[in-house]
Short mmCIF file of C-alpha atoms in Angstrom, two decimals:
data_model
loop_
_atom_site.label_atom_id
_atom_site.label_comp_id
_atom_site.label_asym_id
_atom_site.label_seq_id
_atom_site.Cartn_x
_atom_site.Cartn_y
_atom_site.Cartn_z
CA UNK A 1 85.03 82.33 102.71
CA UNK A 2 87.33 83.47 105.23
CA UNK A 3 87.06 86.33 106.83
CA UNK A 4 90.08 88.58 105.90
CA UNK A 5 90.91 92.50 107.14
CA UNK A 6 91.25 94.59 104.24
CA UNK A 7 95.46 95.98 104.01
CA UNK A 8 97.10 98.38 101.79
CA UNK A 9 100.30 96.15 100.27
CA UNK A 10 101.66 99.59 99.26
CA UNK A 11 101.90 101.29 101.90
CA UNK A 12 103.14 98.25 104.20
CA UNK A 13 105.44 97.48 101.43
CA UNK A 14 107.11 100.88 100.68
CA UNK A 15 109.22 101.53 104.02
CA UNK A 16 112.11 99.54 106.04
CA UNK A 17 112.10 101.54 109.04
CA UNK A 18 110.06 105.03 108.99
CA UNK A 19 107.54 105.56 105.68
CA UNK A 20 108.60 106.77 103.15
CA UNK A 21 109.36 110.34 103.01
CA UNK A 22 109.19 111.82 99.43
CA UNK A 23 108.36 115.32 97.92
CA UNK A 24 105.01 116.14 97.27
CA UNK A 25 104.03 116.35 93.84
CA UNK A 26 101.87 119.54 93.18
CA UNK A 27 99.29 119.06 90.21
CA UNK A 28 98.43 121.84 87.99
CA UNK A 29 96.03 123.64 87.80
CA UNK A 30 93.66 124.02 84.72
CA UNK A 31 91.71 127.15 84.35
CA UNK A 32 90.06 128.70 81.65
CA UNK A 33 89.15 132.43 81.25
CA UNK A 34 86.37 134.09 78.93
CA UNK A 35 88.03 135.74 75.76
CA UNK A 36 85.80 139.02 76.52
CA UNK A 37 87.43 139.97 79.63
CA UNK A 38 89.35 143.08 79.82
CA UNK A 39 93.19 143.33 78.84
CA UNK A 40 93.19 145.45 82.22
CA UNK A 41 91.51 142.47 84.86
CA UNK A 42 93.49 139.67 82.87
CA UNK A 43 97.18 142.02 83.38
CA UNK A 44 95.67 141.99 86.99
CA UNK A 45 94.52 138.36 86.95
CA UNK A 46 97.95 137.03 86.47
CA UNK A 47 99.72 138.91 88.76
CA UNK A 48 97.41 137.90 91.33
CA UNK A 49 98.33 134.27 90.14
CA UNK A 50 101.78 134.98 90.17
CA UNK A 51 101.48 136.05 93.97
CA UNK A 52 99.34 133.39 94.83
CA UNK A 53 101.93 130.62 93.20
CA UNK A 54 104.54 132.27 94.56
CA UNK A 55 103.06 132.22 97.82
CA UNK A 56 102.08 128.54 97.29
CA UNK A 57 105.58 127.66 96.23
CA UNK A 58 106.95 129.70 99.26
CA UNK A 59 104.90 127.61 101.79
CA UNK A 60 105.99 124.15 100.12
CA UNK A 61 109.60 125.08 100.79
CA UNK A 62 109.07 126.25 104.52
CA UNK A 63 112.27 124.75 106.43
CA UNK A 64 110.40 122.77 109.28
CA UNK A 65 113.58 121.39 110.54
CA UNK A 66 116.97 121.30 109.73
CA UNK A 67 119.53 118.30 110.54
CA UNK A 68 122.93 118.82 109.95
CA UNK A 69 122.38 121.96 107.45
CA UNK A 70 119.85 119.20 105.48
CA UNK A 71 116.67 120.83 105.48
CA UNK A 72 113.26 119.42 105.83
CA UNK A 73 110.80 121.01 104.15
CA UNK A 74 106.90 121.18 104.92
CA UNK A 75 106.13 119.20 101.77
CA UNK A 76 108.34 116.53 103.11
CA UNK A 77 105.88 117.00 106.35
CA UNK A 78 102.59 117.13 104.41
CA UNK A 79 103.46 113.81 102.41
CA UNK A 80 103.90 112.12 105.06
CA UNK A 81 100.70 113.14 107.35
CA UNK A 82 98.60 112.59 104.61
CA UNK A 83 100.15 109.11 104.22
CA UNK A 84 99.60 108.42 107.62
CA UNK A 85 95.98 109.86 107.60
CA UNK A 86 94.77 107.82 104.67
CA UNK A 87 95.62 104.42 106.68
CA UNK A 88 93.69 106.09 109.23
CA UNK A 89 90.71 106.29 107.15
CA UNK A 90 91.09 103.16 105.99
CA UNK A 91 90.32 101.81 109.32
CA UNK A 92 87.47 103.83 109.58
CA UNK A 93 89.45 106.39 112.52
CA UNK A 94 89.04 110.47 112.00
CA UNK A 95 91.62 111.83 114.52
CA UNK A 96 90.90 114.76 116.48
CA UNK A 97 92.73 118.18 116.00
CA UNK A 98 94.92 117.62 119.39
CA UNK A 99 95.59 114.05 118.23
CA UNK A 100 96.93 115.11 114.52
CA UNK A 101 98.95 117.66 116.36
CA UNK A 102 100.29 115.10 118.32
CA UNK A 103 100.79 112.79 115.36
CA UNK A 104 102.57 115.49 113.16
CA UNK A 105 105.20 116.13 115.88
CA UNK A 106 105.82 111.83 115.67
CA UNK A 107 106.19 112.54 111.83
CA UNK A 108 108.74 115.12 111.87
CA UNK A 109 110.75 113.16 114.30
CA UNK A 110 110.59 110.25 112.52
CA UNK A 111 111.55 112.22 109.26
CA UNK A 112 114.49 113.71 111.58
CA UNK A 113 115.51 110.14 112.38
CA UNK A 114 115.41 108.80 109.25
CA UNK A 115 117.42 111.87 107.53
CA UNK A 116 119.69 111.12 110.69
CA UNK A 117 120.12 107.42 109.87
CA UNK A 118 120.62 108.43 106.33
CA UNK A 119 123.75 110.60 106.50
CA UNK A 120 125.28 108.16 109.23
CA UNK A 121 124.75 105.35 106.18
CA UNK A 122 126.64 107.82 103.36
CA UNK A 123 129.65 108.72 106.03
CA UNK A 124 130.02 104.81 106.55
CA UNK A 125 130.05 104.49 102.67
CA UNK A 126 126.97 101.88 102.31
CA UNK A 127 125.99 101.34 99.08
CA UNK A 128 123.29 99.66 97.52
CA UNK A 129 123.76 98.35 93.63
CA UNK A 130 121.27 98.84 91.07
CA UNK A 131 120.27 95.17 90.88
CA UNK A 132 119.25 95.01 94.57
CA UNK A 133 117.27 98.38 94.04
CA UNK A 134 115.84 96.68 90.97
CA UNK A 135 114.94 93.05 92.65
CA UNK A 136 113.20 95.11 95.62
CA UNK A 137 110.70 97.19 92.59
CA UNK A 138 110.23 94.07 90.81
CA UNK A 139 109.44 91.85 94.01
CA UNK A 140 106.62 94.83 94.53
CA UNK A 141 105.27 94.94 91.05
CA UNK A 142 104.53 90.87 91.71
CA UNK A 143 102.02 91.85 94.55
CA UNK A 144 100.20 93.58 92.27
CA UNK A 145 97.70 91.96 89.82
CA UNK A 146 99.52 93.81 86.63
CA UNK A 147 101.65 96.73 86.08
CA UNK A 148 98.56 99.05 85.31
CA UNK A 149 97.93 98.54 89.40
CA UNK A 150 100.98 98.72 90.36
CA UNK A 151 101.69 102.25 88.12
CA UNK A 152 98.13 103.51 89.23
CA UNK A 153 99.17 102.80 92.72
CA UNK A 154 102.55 104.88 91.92
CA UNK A 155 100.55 107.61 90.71
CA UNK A 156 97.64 107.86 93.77
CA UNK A 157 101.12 107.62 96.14
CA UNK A 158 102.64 110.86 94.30
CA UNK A 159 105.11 108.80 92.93
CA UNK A 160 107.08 107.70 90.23
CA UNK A 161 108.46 104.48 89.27
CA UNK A 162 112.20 106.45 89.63
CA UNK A 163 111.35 107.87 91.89
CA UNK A 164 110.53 104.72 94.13
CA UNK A 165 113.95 103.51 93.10
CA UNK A 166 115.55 106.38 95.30
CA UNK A 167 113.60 105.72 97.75
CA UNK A 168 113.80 102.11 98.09
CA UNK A 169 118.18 102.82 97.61
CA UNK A 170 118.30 105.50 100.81
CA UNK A 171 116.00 103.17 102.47
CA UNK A 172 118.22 99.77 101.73
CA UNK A 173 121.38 101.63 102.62
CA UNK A 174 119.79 102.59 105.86
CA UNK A 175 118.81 98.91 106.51
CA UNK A 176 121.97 97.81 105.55
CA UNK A 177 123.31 99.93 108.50
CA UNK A 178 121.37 99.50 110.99
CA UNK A 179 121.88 95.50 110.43
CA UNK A 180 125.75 96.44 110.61
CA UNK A 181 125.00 98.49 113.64
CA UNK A 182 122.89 97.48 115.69
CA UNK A 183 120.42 94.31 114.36
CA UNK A 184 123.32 91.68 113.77
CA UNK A 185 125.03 92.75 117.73
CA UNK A 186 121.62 91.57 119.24
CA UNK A 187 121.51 87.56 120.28
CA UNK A 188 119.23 86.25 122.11
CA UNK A 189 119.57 83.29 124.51
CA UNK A 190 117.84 80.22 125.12
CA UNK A 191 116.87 81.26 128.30
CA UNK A 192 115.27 84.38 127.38
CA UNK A 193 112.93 82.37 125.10
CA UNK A 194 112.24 80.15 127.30
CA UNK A 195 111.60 82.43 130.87
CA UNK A 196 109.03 84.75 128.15
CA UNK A 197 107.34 81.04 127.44
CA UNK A 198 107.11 80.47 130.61
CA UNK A 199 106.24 83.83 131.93
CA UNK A 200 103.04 84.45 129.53
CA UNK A 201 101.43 81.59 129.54
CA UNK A 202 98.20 83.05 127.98
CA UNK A 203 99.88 83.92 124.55
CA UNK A 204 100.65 80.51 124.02
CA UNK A 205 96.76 79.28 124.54
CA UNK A 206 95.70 77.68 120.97
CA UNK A 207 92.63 77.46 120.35
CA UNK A 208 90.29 74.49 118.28
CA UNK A 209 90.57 74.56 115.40
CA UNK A 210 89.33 72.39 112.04
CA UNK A 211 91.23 71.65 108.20
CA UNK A 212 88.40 71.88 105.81
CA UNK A 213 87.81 71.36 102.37
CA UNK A 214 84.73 72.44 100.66
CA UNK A 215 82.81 72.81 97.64
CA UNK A 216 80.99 75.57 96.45
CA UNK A 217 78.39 76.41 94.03
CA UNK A 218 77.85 80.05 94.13
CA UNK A 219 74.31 81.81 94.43
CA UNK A 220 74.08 85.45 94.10
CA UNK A 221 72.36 87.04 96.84
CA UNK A 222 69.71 88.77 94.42
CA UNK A 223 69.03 85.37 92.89
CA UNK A 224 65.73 84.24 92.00
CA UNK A 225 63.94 81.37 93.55
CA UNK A 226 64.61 79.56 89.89
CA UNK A 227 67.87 80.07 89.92
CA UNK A 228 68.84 79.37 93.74
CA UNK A 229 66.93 76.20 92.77
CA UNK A 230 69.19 75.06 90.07
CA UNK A 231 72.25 75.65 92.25
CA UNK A 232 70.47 73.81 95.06
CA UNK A 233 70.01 70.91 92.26
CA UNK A 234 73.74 71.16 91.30
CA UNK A 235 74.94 70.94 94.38
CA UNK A 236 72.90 67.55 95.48
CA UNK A 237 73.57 66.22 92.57
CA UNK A 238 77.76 66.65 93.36
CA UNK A 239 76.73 65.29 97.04
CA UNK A 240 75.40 61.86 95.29
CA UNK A 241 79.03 61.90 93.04
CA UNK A 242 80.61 61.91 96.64
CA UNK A 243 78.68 59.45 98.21
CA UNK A 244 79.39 56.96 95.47
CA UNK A 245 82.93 57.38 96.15
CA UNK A 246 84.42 59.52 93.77
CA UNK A 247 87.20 61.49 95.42
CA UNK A 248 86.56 64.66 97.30
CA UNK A 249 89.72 66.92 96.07
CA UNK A 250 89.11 65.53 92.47
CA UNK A 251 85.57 66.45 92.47
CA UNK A 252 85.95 69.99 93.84
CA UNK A 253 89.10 70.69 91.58
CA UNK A 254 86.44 69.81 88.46
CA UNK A 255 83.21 71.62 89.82
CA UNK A 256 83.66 73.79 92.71
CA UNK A 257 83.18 77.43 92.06
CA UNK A 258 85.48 78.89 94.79
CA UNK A 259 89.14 79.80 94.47
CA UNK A 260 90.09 76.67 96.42
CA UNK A 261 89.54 74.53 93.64
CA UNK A 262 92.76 74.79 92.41
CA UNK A 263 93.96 72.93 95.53
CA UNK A 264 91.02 70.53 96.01
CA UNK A 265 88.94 72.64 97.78
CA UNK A 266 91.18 73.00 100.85
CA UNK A 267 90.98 75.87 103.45
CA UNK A 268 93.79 75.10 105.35
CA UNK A 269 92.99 75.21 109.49
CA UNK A 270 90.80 77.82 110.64
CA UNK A 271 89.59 78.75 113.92
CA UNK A 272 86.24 79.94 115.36
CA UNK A 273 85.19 83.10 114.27
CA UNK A 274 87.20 83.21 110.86
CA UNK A 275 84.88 81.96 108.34
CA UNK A 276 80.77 82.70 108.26
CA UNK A 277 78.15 81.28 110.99
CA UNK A 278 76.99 78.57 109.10
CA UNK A 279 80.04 77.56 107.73
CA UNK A 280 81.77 77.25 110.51
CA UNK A 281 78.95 75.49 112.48
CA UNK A 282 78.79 72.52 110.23
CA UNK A 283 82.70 72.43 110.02
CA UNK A 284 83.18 72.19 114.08
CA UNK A 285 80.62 69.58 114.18
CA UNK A 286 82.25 66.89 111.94
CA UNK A 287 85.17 64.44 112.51
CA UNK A 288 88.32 64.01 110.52
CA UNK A 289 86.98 62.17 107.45
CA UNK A 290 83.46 63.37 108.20
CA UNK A 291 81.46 64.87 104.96
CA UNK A 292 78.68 67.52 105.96
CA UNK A 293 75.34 67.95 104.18
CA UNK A 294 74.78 70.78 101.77
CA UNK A 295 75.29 73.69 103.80
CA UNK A 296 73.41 76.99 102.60
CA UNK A 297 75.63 80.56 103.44
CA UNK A 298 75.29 84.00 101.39
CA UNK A 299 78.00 82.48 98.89
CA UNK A 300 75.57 79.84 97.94
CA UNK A 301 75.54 76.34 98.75
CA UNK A 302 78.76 74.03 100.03
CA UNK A 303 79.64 70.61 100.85
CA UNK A 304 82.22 70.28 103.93
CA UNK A 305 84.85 67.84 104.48
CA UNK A 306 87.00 67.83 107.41
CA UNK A 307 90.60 66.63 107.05
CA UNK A 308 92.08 67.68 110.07
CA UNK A 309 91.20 68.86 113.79
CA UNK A 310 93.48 70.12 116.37
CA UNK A 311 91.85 70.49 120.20
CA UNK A 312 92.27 73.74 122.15
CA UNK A 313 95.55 73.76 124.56
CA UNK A 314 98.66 75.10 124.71
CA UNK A 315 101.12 75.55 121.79
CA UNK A 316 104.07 72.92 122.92
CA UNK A 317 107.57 75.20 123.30
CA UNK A 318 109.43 73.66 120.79
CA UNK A 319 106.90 74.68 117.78
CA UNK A 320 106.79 78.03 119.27
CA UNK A 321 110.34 79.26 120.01
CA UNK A 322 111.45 79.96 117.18
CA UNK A 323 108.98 82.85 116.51
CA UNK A 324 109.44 83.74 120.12
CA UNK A 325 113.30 84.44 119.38
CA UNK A 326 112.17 86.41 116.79
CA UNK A 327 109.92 89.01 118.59
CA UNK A 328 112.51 89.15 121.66
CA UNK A 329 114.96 89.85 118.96
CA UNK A 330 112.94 92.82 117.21
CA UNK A 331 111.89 94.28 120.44
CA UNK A 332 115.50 94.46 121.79
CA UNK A 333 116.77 95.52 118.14
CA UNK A 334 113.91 98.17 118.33
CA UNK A 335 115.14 99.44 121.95
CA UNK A 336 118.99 99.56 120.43
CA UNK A 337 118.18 101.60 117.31
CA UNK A 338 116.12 104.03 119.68
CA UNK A 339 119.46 104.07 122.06
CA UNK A 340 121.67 104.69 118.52
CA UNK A 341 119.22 107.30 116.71
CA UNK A 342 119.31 108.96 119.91
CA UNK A 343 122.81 109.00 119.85
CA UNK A 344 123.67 110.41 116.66
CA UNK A 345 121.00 113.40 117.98
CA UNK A 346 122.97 113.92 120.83
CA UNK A 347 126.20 114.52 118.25
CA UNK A 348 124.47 116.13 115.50
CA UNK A 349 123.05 119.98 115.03
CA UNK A 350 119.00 119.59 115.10
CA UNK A 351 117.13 122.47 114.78
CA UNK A 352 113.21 122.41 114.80
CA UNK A 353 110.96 125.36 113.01
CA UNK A 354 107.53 123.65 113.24
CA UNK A 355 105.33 125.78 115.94
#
């Protein structure tokens, strides 16, 4: 029912700081080559392959930058853009040329920054164990609806599950660091909450909004008029079960053919705009306690009850601070780890190679 943007757990999941930056994994090619050709053109075939893969191979381990004496290689580079160009697509953007050139430049500094962060984290001596490595995998692999996802995942990501695990230690030791460094020195006051409440007084609007609970009997689009009918029948008949006074939450827990079941049919608050037209009409319309009629959307056919309704107006202070403190907190840790990256450039021997 409600209206959700489609996200990529993987890819928010897999980084602390910058994405991950990994080698790119080069699949072989298959090729297969008539038995009748001549001893002469096959000789000539492979050492045309030979060139070719060593030319391949050769452009993989192009230096692009070096930090320290660490290199940077142009598969680390490549990885990475095409990581950031498939969430692209998945929001439907196609960059320009001048705007990937821009974006590669932001990769290769962030890669800089990261390998930056990374030896300031081994000359410190953080270390991460193996069980903290192994809790971080294993709290991914439960976002995932069963290992063959999550490996499948692994495997469309050029990765392996070991592979991940090296990852996910640099990138813990780097977190650890900059939490030493630079996250746990940041405090925020009571006043700066409280002057950014004050000051943006439009964030803090909250709009109406409803607690429903509903109960569905689905209809598939492509129905036939038979079938809608029987749902139609199904659902009335559920309507005069609630009118008689059996409970709501029971009923749609027993009948109700929407994932909400499980906890009586509730939606939890929504707002205006997050849940289909005529679903949300009937919703806005009713009181707390208020049943709707059968309501009729492309799921199928619903009964509404409304538990809850909060008017528009402004979210008091005290519920909000809290997640104020928080923001002011990241934005000034954000600003500090900018100041102390840019440090540790300003000591360190960066050399770029990228034209």
């Amino acid at each position: 029912m409600r209206q959700r943007t489609a996200t990529w757990i993987f890819l928010a999941t897999l980084s602390f700081v910058w994405a991950v930056s990994t080698p790119l994994v080069l699949a072989k090619e298959k090729s297969s080559q008539k038995e009748s050709v001549s001893k002469e053109k096959s000789a000539g075939d492979k050492e045309s392959k030979k060139e070719a893969t060593a030319e391949a191979k050769e452009g993989k381990k192009e230096v692009v930058a070096s930090v320290n004496g660490t290199p940077i290689y142009m598969a680390d580079l490549d990885t990475e853009m095409n990581r950031y160009e498939k969430q692209m697509s998945m929001t439907g953007q196609a960059p320009d040329a001048a705007k990937l050139a821009e974006m590669r430049k932001k990769v290769l500094d962030s890669l800089i920054s990261r390998e930056l962060l990374k030896q300031q984290s081994q000359k410190l001596g953080i270390k991460v164990s193996d069980e903290e490595v192994a809790a971080q995998v294993d709290a991914l692999k439960k976002r995932f609806p069963s290992e063959a996802e999550f490996t499948s995942t692994l495997k469309k990501m050029n990765l392996t599950e070991d592979k991940l695990k090296q990852q996910f230690s640099q990138d813990m030791a780097i977190k650890k660091m900059i939490d030493e460094q630079v996250a746990n020195k940041v405090t925020i006051t009571p006043e700066e909450t409280k002057a950014f409440y004050d000051g943006n007084p439009d964030l803090f609007k909250a709009p109406e909004m409803v607690r429903a609970s509903h109960i569905l009997i689905k209809v598939d689009p492509k129905a036939s008029p038979e079938d809608k009918a029987k749902a139609k029948e199904k659902i009335v008949a559920i309507q005069e079960r609630i009118k008689k006074g059996e409970d709501f939450a029971a009923v749609a827990k027993e009948v109700s053919e929407c994932p909400s079941s499980a906890n009586g049919g509730d939606l939890d608050f929504f707002q205006r705009g997050q849940m289909v037209g005529p679903f949300e009409d009937a919703a806005f319309k009713l009181k707390p306690g208020e049943y709707s009629d059968v309501v009729e959307t492309q799921f199928g056919f619903h009964l509404i009850k409304v538990t809850d309704k909060k008017e528009a107006g402004v979210t008091p202070y005290d519920d909000i601070k809290a997640k104020i403190e928080q923001h002011l907190k990241q934005d000034k840790v954000n600003k500090e780890l900018t100041a102390y990256v840019d440090q540790l450039k300003s000591q360190a021997k960066v050399e770029i190679f990228l034209k």
